[in-house]
Amino acid sequence: MTAEAELSNSTQPKVRLAERFDDWLNPVVIKELRQAVQSRFVITALLVLLAIQIIAVAIYLITATDISFSYDAGRTVFMILFGIMLAIGMLFVPLYSGVRLAAERSETNLDLLFITTIKPRSIIVGKMLAAVVLTVLIFSACLPFLTFTYFLRGIDLPSMAVVLAIGFVSVTLSAQIMIFVACLPVGRAFKLILGLIAFVLLVIGYISTMASAGGMLWEGIGSKVGSANFWQWVGIIGLNYVFQLGLLLVLSIALIKPISANRALPVRLYLTVIWVIGGLVALLGSWVEATHDPVIYWQASFNVLFAFSIFTSVGERDWPGARVLRALPESDGKRLLRFFFTSGSANGLAWTVMMIVATYDVCWIWWRLFPNFSDLGELVDSTRWLTVMNLYLFCYALTAAFLRRHLLKRIPPNLTWLIAIVLTAIGSTIPMLIGMLIFMNDLNWWREDYGLWLVGNPFVWDVAAHRNLYLSIGSFWAVLAIAFNLQWFLERIRGFRFIDPTDRLSVGELE
Amino acid sequence: MKVEVSNLKKYFGSTRAVDDVSFSFASGQVVGFVGPNGAGKTTTMRILATLDEPTAGQATIDGVSVIEDPERARQLVGYVPDSLPTHRDISVHEYLDFFARAYGLKSLKRRQTVDSVEEFTNLSGIRDKMLVALSKGMKQRVTLARALLHDPPVLIMDEPAAGLDPRARIELRELLRVLSGQGKAILISSHILTELAEICHGAVIIEHGKILMAGGIGDLLSDSVPRRTVLIRVLGRQEELHRELLQTPHIESARLNGEEVAAEVSGTDEACAELLAAVIARGYRVVEFKQQRANLEEIFMNVTKGVVQ
């Protein structure tokens, strides 16, 4: 055996391992990183970041006169450098990821990926991982400067690590928000408006991250790291972060999936799973701390999510489509369960109502079981308030669906949510405006009867004097709305059956 | 290998984008998909590429349904859409490598495939060029290369020649000839009908979602234009020939164009052969006798009404 052959034999396993690793990598991550390292935008941003950091440290060291006596110098410089890094990270990484995806999300570019073996999940996860790698790159570039502040005194390593972790969480969450916005199936102009809104949110996020990180740093983190309370908060924030990131991720995946796919499945499955996990954590926390606070937070967060779900559900496709129906199980039980997790207007509404009722039931059982826990009143009040809010939104949504089917046939089903929003706006404001016009100078009306005219507003539960009226009218309307939509709903249930290929024409008629 | 589309329908609300479309083609055939804008060509092609689902009907590739089994069907189809890649900061080679990975090609096989596809589409020399810096013709070649990465037996090409300069069009035509020679079944839509006629074995003419005509190019020509124009050049006696032709059965009209007489013959090739024999028998010294064939453009204009949905 020659020396060359020996050498090649000895390196072969390494090469094979490297190749296997290369094959295993998500293609989207590789493409994104290849594009990033060749992008002038990325290179310029990194160089500007480093230059600003050097200039900032130099200016501070030159101008600070009492640096030898100051015990805050490290902390101050750290916050300056962290602020610069976070500004670049929270603005640059999300904008870079979002704008690039939005530009590539021309229908054809993504279509090209759909006809490969790559899954929509890999596309979004790949984009997100690339954003994470960019974030790590930015953080790594800044790390030497940040570590340098340790020698200026006033900051310890655990504090640095915690603040950096907060920064990392904020940057990655911001990137995922922008990726989500980029995936929305709207026109360029509307996407630009949404992008600007998201940008304002990023700026607000930046300010709040800086404020919370600064506050924690000045209060001192190092001393708290050993306490259980600290880790309890880390756990809660961490869980929230994972839930939110995951939700944005599954929503983005659903948005880029072909319309013929069961886009709702991962979203509803994910929401159900985090509803269960979040609920268990909230109940456990409530039981340990003897307070209803965690349950209030849990039910409020999910009721708000369900409010969005009501409106998005009525805008879903009317029928799940042949591709989805062909994949249905033949067994009745399994099919019934699948009904709630399948794309479709009726399916979405059924799932949302089921979840709202389940949330109310869990809260009801909990406050009956533990009436002595603190914040009982807040739990009862907030649960009823949000449930009635969702009752009204459900009525508006069903009314919109009915109107669209019978009177506004020219409006496509995917815009039913818009009709529902217009109806909500009309129902919330017009009665009140009429009342104001009629009784403008009547002081008694303003004192006592004014709340009556808010009856169509889903958000007025806090006007305690008229709660019975709000609930009665809402319930009556819900019964009417259900009655008017019952035939449509039953048809969807009857049509939700396994079909075989020979049955294609009937599927066509359904569509 | 056969691609079969039967009774395909695709409705968008009350609009019938594709309305009961049926046709088929096999390995080695290039089929032109012709129709005005909004005729339903792209919708049909997207269904064949598994990107859209039909309202009803069936489409199969080598027996694999693109509707029931899209994952398997995707392995059999290479799709070239009507738009060019817009990715920034990525070279031709990296772009193709990315799609080869997306098709699940591994290590050595991936490298070999990308290299050979680059060579076939004549991209080897520009493989390190940035995609955005390429001309339309080059980008079109990259798009074709991307569609060939997994060596599909069927190619669906939506307006691949749109916006290309004459040289790029000729190069594309040559590539398609080679691919068809390799046994690939190709469905190609284009507005440049003269080009299609040169490379296509058959054509499907669609308008308003409905097929107006379909078949081999020769059949289409004979079916769509029942009359043939025959140009006859004789030495002297042109006027006499013109007069005689006007009285001959199967001749619908005749006109004198200088030294040439153009006659409209109703009937088949048989009638043309009989006419030639009769002209010679009557002692005319025939220098030239040629049939002026109708082209795809003429057929298209004859059968379509230009209705856009």
PDB file of N, CA, C and O in Angstrom, chain A residues 14-77:
ATOM      1  N   LYS A  14     -13.243  10.128   8.299  1.00  0.00           N
ATOM      2  CA  LYS A  14     -13.511  11.523   8.657  1.00  0.00           C
ATOM      3  C   LYS A  14     -14.313  12.204   7.543  1.00  0.00           C
ATOM      4  O   LYS A  14     -15.252  12.930   7.795  1.00  0.00           O
ATOM      5  N   VAL A  15     -13.867  11.927   6.297  1.00  0.00           N
ATOM      6  CA  VAL A  15     -14.551  12.520   5.141  1.00  0.00           C
ATOM      7  C   VAL A  15     -15.997  12.038   5.110  1.00  0.00           C
ATOM      8  O   VAL A  15     -16.926  12.820   4.925  1.00  0.00           O
ATOM      9  N   ARG A  16     -16.146  10.711   5.348  1.00  0.00           N
ATOM     10  CA  ARG A  16     -17.492  10.145   5.308  1.00  0.00           C
ATOM     11  C   ARG A  16     -18.386  10.780   6.381  1.00  0.00           C
ATOM     12  O   ARG A  16     -19.532  11.100   6.144  1.00  0.00           O
ATOM     13  N   LEU A  17     -17.783  10.975   7.558  1.00  0.00           N
ATOM     14  CA  LEU A  17     -18.525  11.571   8.664  1.00  0.00           C
ATOM     15  C   LEU A  17     -18.931  13.003   8.302  1.00  0.00           C
ATOM     16  O   LEU A  17     -20.077  13.419   8.516  1.00  0.00           O
ATOM     17  N   ALA A  18     -17.974  13.730   7.721  1.00  0.00           N
ATOM     18  CA  ALA A  18     -18.251  15.124   7.334  1.00  0.00           C
ATOM     19  C   ALA A  18     -19.345  15.170   6.270  1.00  0.00           C
ATOM     20  O   ALA A  18     -20.231  16.012   6.319  1.00  0.00           O
ATOM     21  N   GLU A  19     -19.260  14.224   5.327  1.00  0.00           N
ATOM     22  CA  GLU A  19     -20.265  14.181   4.256  1.00  0.00           C
ATOM     23  C   GLU A  19     -21.644  13.847   4.809  1.00  0.00           C
ATOM     24  O   GLU A  19     -22.648  14.420   4.399  1.00  0.00           O
ATOM     25  N   ARG A  20     -21.631  12.889   5.768  1.00  0.00           N
ATOM     26  CA  ARG A  20     -22.896  12.494   6.358  1.00  0.00           C
ATOM     27  C   ARG A  20     -23.531  13.679   7.104  1.00  0.00           C
ATOM     28  O   ARG A  20     -24.719  13.920   7.034  1.00  0.00           O
ATOM     29  N   PHE A  21     -22.659  14.433   7.785  1.00  0.00           N
ATOM     30  CA  PHE A  21     -23.125  15.612   8.515  1.00  0.00           C
ATOM     31  C   PHE A  21     -23.666  16.651   7.524  1.00  0.00           C
ATOM     32  O   PHE A  21     -24.722  17.245   7.734  1.00  0.00           O
ATOM     33  N   ASP A  22     -22.941  16.814   6.431  1.00  0.00           N
ATOM     34  CA  ASP A  22     -23.333  17.767   5.384  1.00  0.00           C
ATOM     35  C   ASP A  22     -24.691  17.371   4.785  1.00  0.00           C
ATOM     36  O   ASP A  22     -25.542  18.221   4.536  1.00  0.00           O
ATOM     37  N   ASP A  23     -24.887  16.066   4.581  1.00  0.00           N
ATOM     38  CA  ASP A  23     -26.158  15.585   4.027  1.00  0.00           C
ATOM     39  C   ASP A  23     -27.313  15.797   5.002  1.00  0.00           C
ATOM     40  O   ASP A  23     -28.447  16.019   4.604  1.00  0.00           O
ATOM     41  N   TRP A  24     -26.968  15.695   6.282  1.00  0.00           N
ATOM     42  CA  TRP A  24     -27.993  15.761   7.321  1.00  0.00           C
ATOM     43  C   TRP A  24     -28.496  17.200   7.531  1.00  0.00           C
ATOM     44  O   TRP A  24     -29.630  17.417   7.942  1.00  0.00           O
ATOM     45  N   LEU A  25     -27.654  18.179   7.189  1.00  0.00           N
ATOM     46  CA  LEU A  25     -28.009  19.580   7.417  1.00  0.00           C
ATOM     47  C   LEU A  25     -29.221  19.999   6.590  1.00  0.00           C
ATOM     48  O   LEU A  25     -29.420  19.524   5.466  1.00  0.00           O
ATOM     49  N   ASN A  26     -30.002  20.888   7.165  1.00  0.00           N
ATOM     50  CA  ASN A  26     -31.171  21.434   6.471  1.00  0.00           C
ATOM     51  C   ASN A  26     -30.691  22.266   5.265  1.00  0.00           C
ATOM     52  O   ASN A  26     -29.925  23.213   5.430  1.00  0.00           O
ATOM     53  N   PRO A  27     -31.120  21.926   4.039  1.00  0.00           N
ATOM     54  CA  PRO A  27     -30.645  22.651   2.850  1.00  0.00           C
ATOM     55  C   PRO A  27     -30.906  24.157   2.918  1.00  0.00           C
ATOM     56  O   PRO A  27     -30.110  24.948   2.434  1.00  0.00           O
ATOM     57  N   VAL A  28     -32.021  24.524   3.555  1.00  0.00           N
ATOM     58  CA  VAL A  28     -32.364  25.951   3.629  1.00  0.00           C
ATOM     59  C   VAL A  28     -31.336  26.700   4.485  1.00  0.00           C
ATOM     60  O   VAL A  28     -30.935  27.822   4.155  1.00  0.00           O
ATOM     61  N   VAL A  29     -30.886  26.062   5.562  1.00  0.00           N
ATOM     62  CA  VAL A  29     -29.879  26.709   6.422  1.00  0.00           C
ATOM     63  C   VAL A  29     -28.590  26.923   5.619  1.00  0.00           C
ATOM     64  O   VAL A  29     -27.994  28.006   5.656  1.00  0.00           O
ATOM     65  N   ILE A  30     -28.189  25.888   4.886  1.00  0.00           N
ATOM     66  CA  ILE A  30     -26.952  25.998   4.097  1.00  0.00           C
ATOM     67  C   ILE A  30     -27.084  27.135   3.085  1.00  0.00           C
ATOM     68  O   ILE A  30     -26.211  27.990   2.972  1.00  0.00           O
ATOM     69  N   LYS A  31     -28.216  27.161   2.391  1.00  0.00           N
ATOM     70  CA  LYS A  31     -28.427  28.211   1.381  1.00  0.00           C
ATOM     71  C   LYS A  31     -28.428  29.585   2.031  1.00  0.00           C
ATOM     72  O   LYS A  31     -27.756  30.506   1.563  1.00  0.00           O
ATOM     73  N   GLU A  32     -29.153  29.716   3.126  1.00  0.00           N
ATOM     74  CA  GLU A  32     -29.259  31.017   3.792  1.00  0.00           C
ATOM     75  C   GLU A  32     -27.891  31.506   4.265  1.00  0.00           C
ATOM     76  O   GLU A  32     -27.562  32.679   4.118  1.00  0.00           O
ATOM     77  N   LEU A  33     -27.108  30.587   4.841  1.00  0.00           N
ATOM     78  CA  LEU A  33     -25.793  31.007   5.358  1.00  0.00           C
ATOM     79  C   LEU A  33     -24.835  31.320   4.213  1.00  0.00           C
ATOM     80  O   LEU A  33     -24.039  32.250   4.298  1.00  0.00           O
ATOM     81  N   ARG A  34     -24.944  30.551   3.133  1.00  0.00           N
ATOM     82  CA  ARG A  34     -24.109  30.851   1.961  1.00  0.00           C
ATOM     83  C   ARG A  34     -24.445  32.255   1.458  1.00  0.00           C
ATOM     84  O   ARG A  34     -23.563  33.035   1.105  1.00  0.00           O
ATOM     85  N   GLN A  35     -25.757  32.543   1.426  1.00  0.00           N
ATOM     86  CA  GLN A  35     -26.177  33.866   0.960  1.00  0.00           C
ATOM     87  C   GLN A  35     -25.716  34.949   1.930  1.00  0.00           C
ATOM     88  O   GLN A  35     -25.268  36.015   1.506  1.00  0.00           O
ATOM     89  N   ALA A  36     -25.811  34.633   3.234  1.00  0.00           N
ATOM     90  CA  ALA A  36     -25.441  35.637   4.242  1.00  0.00           C
ATOM     91  C   ALA A  36     -23.968  36.015   4.154  1.00  0.00           C
ATOM     92  O   ALA A  36     -23.616  37.196   4.187  1.00  0.00           O
ATOM     93  N   VAL A  37     -23.090  34.995   4.015  1.00  0.00           N
ATOM     94  CA  VAL A  37     -21.648  35.315   3.998  1.00  0.00           C
ATOM     95  C   VAL A  37     -21.246  36.032   2.703  1.00  0.00           C
ATOM     96  O   VAL A  37     -20.203  36.673   2.656  1.00  0.00           O
ATOM     97  N   GLN A  38     -22.096  35.934   1.690  1.00  0.00           N
ATOM     98  CA  GLN A  38     -21.781  36.633   0.440  1.00  0.00           C
ATOM     99  C   GLN A  38     -22.525  37.959   0.321  1.00  0.00           C
ATOM    100  O   GLN A  38     -22.352  38.684  -0.652  1.00  0.00           O
ATOM    101  N   SER A  39     -23.343  38.236   1.339  1.00  0.00           N
ATOM    102  CA  SER A  39     -24.150  39.447   1.269  1.00  0.00           C
ATOM    103  C   SER A  39     -23.367  40.654   1.776  1.00  0.00           C
ATOM    104  O   SER A  39     -22.841  40.644   2.889  1.00  0.00           O
ATOM    105  N   ARG A  40     -23.332  41.702   0.976  1.00  0.00           N
ATOM    106  CA  ARG A  40     -22.653  42.932   1.394  1.00  0.00           C
ATOM    107  C   ARG A  40     -23.353  43.533   2.604  1.00  0.00           C
ATOM    108  O   ARG A  40     -22.730  44.128   3.461  1.00  0.00           O
ATOM    109  N   PHE A  41     -24.662  43.359   2.641  1.00  0.00           N
ATOM    110  CA  PHE A  41     -25.464  43.910   3.719  1.00  0.00           C
ATOM    111  C   PHE A  41     -25.016  43.337   5.069  1.00  0.00           C
ATOM    112  O   PHE A  41     -24.792  44.068   6.034  1.00  0.00           O
ATOM    113  N   VAL A  42     -24.841  42.001   5.095  1.00  0.00           N
ATOM    114  CA  VAL A  42     -24.454  41.332   6.345  1.00  0.00           C
ATOM    115  C   VAL A  42     -23.052  41.753   6.743  1.00  0.00           C
ATOM    116  O   VAL A  42     -22.790  42.114   7.908  1.00  0.00           O
ATOM    117  N   ILE A  43     -22.133  41.726   5.776  1.00  0.00           N
ATOM    118  CA  ILE A  43     -20.735  42.066   6.089  1.00  0.00           C
ATOM    119  C   ILE A  43     -20.641  43.516   6.578  1.00  0.00           C
ATOM    120  O   ILE A  43     -19.992  43.800   7.590  1.00  0.00           O
ATOM    121  N   THR A  44     -21.354  44.417   5.898  1.00  0.00           N
ATOM    122  CA  THR A  44     -21.333  45.822   6.310  1.00  0.00           C
ATOM    123  C   THR A  44     -21.887  45.961   7.723  1.00  0.00           C
ATOM    124  O   THR A  44     -21.306  46.663   8.564  1.00  0.00           O
ATOM    125  N   ALA A  45     -23.000  45.287   7.995  1.00  0.00           N
ATOM    126  CA  ALA A  45     -23.624  45.393   9.322  1.00  0.00           C
ATOM    127  C   ALA A  45     -22.664  44.921  10.406  1.00  0.00           C
ATOM    128  O   ALA A  45     -22.528  45.569  11.456  1.00  0.00           O
ATOM    129  N   LEU A  46     -21.965  43.812  10.149  1.00  0.00           N
ATOM    130  CA  LEU A  46     -21.022  43.285  11.144  1.00  0.00           C
ATOM    131  C   LEU A  46     -19.862  44.254  11.371  1.00  0.00           C
ATOM    132  O   LEU A  46     -19.458  44.513  12.507  1.00  0.00           O
ATOM    133  N   LEU A  47     -19.328  44.787  10.271  1.00  0.00           N
ATOM    134  CA  LEU A  47     -18.203  45.720  10.388  1.00  0.00           C
ATOM    135  C   LEU A  47     -18.629  46.990  11.116  1.00  0.00           C
ATOM    136  O   LEU A  47     -17.898  47.498  11.975  1.00  0.00           O
ATOM    137  N   VAL A  48     -19.824  47.480  10.779  1.00  0.00           N
ATOM    138  CA  VAL A  48     -20.328  48.688  11.461  1.00  0.00           C
ATOM    139  C   VAL A  48     -20.495  48.408  12.952  1.00  0.00           C
ATOM    140  O   VAL A  48     -20.103  49.227  13.799  1.00  0.00           O
ATOM    141  N   LEU A  49     -21.026  47.240  13.261  1.00  0.00           N
ATOM    142  CA  LEU A  49     -21.215  46.872  14.669  1.00  0.00           C
ATOM    143  C   LEU A  49     -19.888  46.890  15.421  1.00  0.00           C
ATOM    144  O   LEU A  49     -19.771  47.473  16.509  1.00  0.00           O
ATOM    145  N   LEU A  50     -18.883  46.244  14.832  1.00  0.00           N
ATOM    146  CA  LEU A  50     -17.574  46.188  15.494  1.00  0.00           C
ATOM    147  C   LEU A  50     -16.978  47.590  15.620  1.00  0.00           C
ATOM    148  O   LEU A  50     -16.436  47.951  16.676  1.00  0.00           O
ATOM    149  N   ALA A  51     -17.092  48.386  14.580  1.00  0.00           N
ATOM    150  CA  ALA A  51     -16.536  49.743  14.615  1.00  0.00           C
ATOM    151  C   ALA A  51     -17.201  50.566  15.712  1.00  0.00           C
ATOM    152  O   ALA A  51     -16.523  51.241  16.495  1.00  0.00           O
ATOM    153  N   ILE A  52     -18.546  50.452  15.781  1.00  0.00           N
ATOM    154  CA  ILE A  52     -19.267  51.230  16.813  1.00  0.00           C
ATOM    155  C   ILE A  52     -18.838  50.802  18.215  1.00  0.00           C
ATOM    156  O   ILE A  52     -18.649  51.625  19.109  1.00  0.00           O
ATOM    157  N   GLN A  53     -18.664  49.481  18.379  1.00  0.00           N
ATOM    158  CA  GLN A  53     -18.273  48.969  19.701  1.00  0.00           C
ATOM    159  C   GLN A  53     -16.907  49.513  20.094  1.00  0.00           C
ATOM    160  O   GLN A  53     -16.705  49.963  21.221  1.00  0.00           O
ATOM    161  N   ILE A  54     -15.959  49.469  19.141  1.00  0.00           N
ATOM    162  CA  ILE A  54     -14.605  49.966  19.432  1.00  0.00           C
ATOM    163  C   ILE A  54     -14.667  51.460  19.772  1.00  0.00           C
ATOM    164  O   ILE A  54     -14.099  51.908  20.776  1.00  0.00           O
ATOM    165  N   ILE A  55     -15.407  52.207  18.972  1.00  0.00           N
ATOM    166  CA  ILE A  55     -15.500  53.651  19.200  1.00  0.00           C
ATOM    167  C   ILE A  55     -16.146  53.931  20.557  1.00  0.00           C
ATOM    168  O   ILE A  55     -15.668  54.769  21.335  1.00  0.00           O
ATOM    169  N   ALA A  56     -17.221  53.191  20.879  1.00  0.00           N
ATOM    170  CA  ALA A  56     -17.929  53.412  22.143  1.00  0.00           C
ATOM    171  C   ALA A  56     -17.013  53.160  23.334  1.00  0.00           C
ATOM    172  O   ALA A  56     -16.945  53.970  24.269  1.00  0.00           O
ATOM    173  N   VAL A  57     -16.284  52.019  23.292  1.00  0.00           N
ATOM    174  CA  VAL A  57     -15.372  51.692  24.410  1.00  0.00           C
ATOM    175  C   VAL A  57     -14.271  52.757  24.500  1.00  0.00           C
ATOM    176  O   VAL A  57     -13.950  53.253  25.601  1.00  0.00           O
ATOM    177  N   ALA A  58     -13.731  53.131  23.331  1.00  0.00           N
ATOM    178  CA  ALA A  58     -12.637  54.112  23.328  1.00  0.00           C
ATOM    179  C   ALA A  58     -13.098  55.449  23.902  1.00  0.00           C
ATOM    180  O   ALA A  58     -12.428  56.024  24.769  1.00  0.00           O
ATOM    181  N   ILE A  59     -14.283  55.894  23.457  1.00  0.00           N
ATOM    182  CA  ILE A  59     -14.801  57.184  23.955  1.00  0.00           C
ATOM    183  C   ILE A  59     -14.991  57.128  25.470  1.00  0.00           C
ATOM    184  O   ILE A  59     -14.600  58.032  26.202  1.00  0.00           O
ATOM    185  N   TYR A  60     -15.565  55.993  25.938  1.00  0.00           N
ATOM    186  CA  TYR A  60     -15.817  55.884  27.383  1.00  0.00           C
ATOM    187  C   TYR A  60     -14.498  55.922  28.157  1.00  0.00           C
ATOM    188  O   TYR A  60     -14.365  56.645  29.145  1.00  0.00           O
ATOM    189  N   LEU A  61     -13.530  55.143  27.704  1.00  0.00           N
ATOM    190  CA  LEU A  61     -12.254  55.066  28.423  1.00  0.00           C
ATOM    191  C   LEU A  61     -11.532  56.406  28.407  1.00  0.00           C
ATOM    192  O   LEU A  61     -10.877  56.789  29.379  1.00  0.00           O
ATOM    193  N   ILE A  62     -11.646  57.138  27.306  1.00  0.00           N
ATOM    194  CA  ILE A  62     -10.951  58.422  27.209  1.00  0.00           C
ATOM    195  C   ILE A  62     -11.660  59.485  28.054  1.00  0.00           C
ATOM    196  O   ILE A  62     -11.024  60.260  28.765  1.00  0.00           O
ATOM    197  N   THR A  63     -12.985  59.487  28.018  1.00  0.00           N
ATOM    198  CA  THR A  63     -13.712  60.585  28.670  1.00  0.00           C
ATOM    199  C   THR A  63     -14.008  60.340  30.144  1.00  0.00           C
ATOM    200  O   THR A  63     -14.192  61.290  30.900  1.00  0.00           O
ATOM    201  N   ALA A  64     -14.091  59.064  30.558  1.00  0.00           N
ATOM    202  CA  ALA A  64     -14.428  58.803  31.970  1.00  0.00           C
ATOM    203  C   ALA A  64     -13.246  59.163  32.850  1.00  0.00           C
ATOM    204  O   ALA A  64     -12.168  58.567  32.747  1.00  0.00           O
ATOM    205  N   THR A  65     -13.451  60.146  33.722  1.00  0.00           N
ATOM    206  CA  THR A  65     -12.337  60.631  34.549  1.00  0.00           C
ATOM    207  C   THR A  65     -12.174  59.810  35.824  1.00  0.00           C
ATOM    208  O   THR A  65     -11.070  59.627  36.319  1.00  0.00           O
ATOM    209  N   ASP A  66     -13.277  59.277  36.341  1.00  0.00           N
ATOM    210  CA  ASP A  66     -13.202  58.591  37.648  1.00  0.00           C
ATOM    211  C   ASP A  66     -13.198  57.074  37.517  1.00  0.00           C
ATOM    212  O   ASP A  66     -13.640  56.370  38.402  1.00  0.00           O
ATOM    213  N   ILE A  67     -12.717  56.600  36.397  1.00  0.00           N
ATOM    214  CA  ILE A  67     -12.812  55.150  36.114  1.00  0.00           C
ATOM    215  C   ILE A  67     -12.081  54.290  37.160  1.00  0.00           C
ATOM    216  O   ILE A  67     -12.511  53.186  37.495  1.00  0.00           O
ATOM    217  N   SER A  68     -10.989  54.832  37.739  1.00  0.00           N
ATOM    218  CA  SER A  68     -10.220  54.045  38.717  1.00  0.00           C
ATOM    219  C   SER A  68     -10.982  53.889  40.028  1.00  0.00           C
ATOM    220  O   SER A  68     -10.761  52.946  40.780  1.00  0.00           O
ATOM    221  N   PHE A  69     -11.892  54.832  40.295  1.00  0.00           N
ATOM    222  CA  PHE A  69     -12.614  54.774  41.568  1.00  0.00           C
ATOM    223  C   PHE A  69     -14.035  54.246  41.423  1.00  0.00           C
ATOM    224  O   PHE A  69     -14.707  54.005  42.409  1.00  0.00           O
ATOM    225  N   SER A  70     -14.484  54.149  40.163  1.00  0.00           N
ATOM    226  CA  SER A  70     -15.872  53.750  39.932  1.00  0.00           C
ATOM    227  C   SER A  70     -16.041  52.232  40.043  1.00  0.00           C
ATOM    228  O   SER A  70     -15.218  51.467  39.554  1.00  0.00           O
ATOM    229  N   TYR A  71     -17.145  51.867  40.739  1.00  0.00           N
ATOM    230  CA  TYR A  71     -17.459  50.442  40.809  1.00  0.00           C
ATOM    231  C   TYR A  71     -18.589  50.088  39.818  1.00  0.00           C
ATOM    232  O   TYR A  71     -19.109  49.002  39.848  1.00  0.00           O
ATOM    233  N   ASP A  72     -18.981  51.095  38.994  1.00  0.00           N
ATOM    234  CA  ASP A  72     -20.056  50.876  38.027  1.00  0.00           C
ATOM    235  C   ASP A  72     -19.562  50.846  36.590  1.00  0.00           C
ATOM    236  O   ASP A  72     -20.347  50.634  35.677  1.00  0.00           O
ATOM    237  N   ALA A  73     -18.262  51.126  36.408  1.00  0.00           N
ATOM    238  CA  ALA A  73     -17.736  51.288  35.041  1.00  0.00           C
ATOM    239  C   ALA A  73     -18.052  50.075  34.168  1.00  0.00           C
ATOM    240  O   ALA A  73     -18.555  50.214  33.050  1.00  0.00           O
ATOM    241  N   GLY A  74     -17.797  48.876  34.693  1.00  0.00           N
ATOM    242  CA  GLY A  74     -18.036  47.650  33.916  1.00  0.00           C
ATOM    243  C   GLY A  74     -19.486  47.531  33.507  1.00  0.00           C
ATOM    244  O   GLY A  74     -19.814  47.251  32.352  1.00  0.00           O
ATOM    245  N   ARG A  75     -20.355  47.765  34.499  1.00  0.00           N
ATOM    246  CA  ARG A  75     -21.793  47.638  34.258  1.00  0.00           C
ATOM    247  C   ARG A  75     -22.259  48.654  33.193  1.00  0.00           C
ATOM    248  O   ARG A  75     -23.033  48.335  32.305  1.00  0.00           O
ATOM    249  N   THR A  76     -21.754  49.904  33.360  1.00  0.00           N
ATOM    250  CA  THR A  76     -22.172  50.961  32.420  1.00  0.00           C
ATOM    251  C   THR A  76     -21.718  50.637  30.996  1.00  0.00           C
ATOM    252  O   THR A  76     -22.510  50.693  30.044  1.00  0.00           O
ATOM    253  N   VAL A  77     -20.429  50.289  30.882  1.00  0.00           N
ATOM    254  CA  VAL A  77     -19.911  49.990  29.533  1.00  0.00           C
ATOM    255  C   VAL A  77     -20.630  48.767  28.958  1.00  0.00           C
ATOM    256  O   VAL A  77     -20.972  48.734  27.775  1.00  0.00           O
TER     257      VAL A  77
END
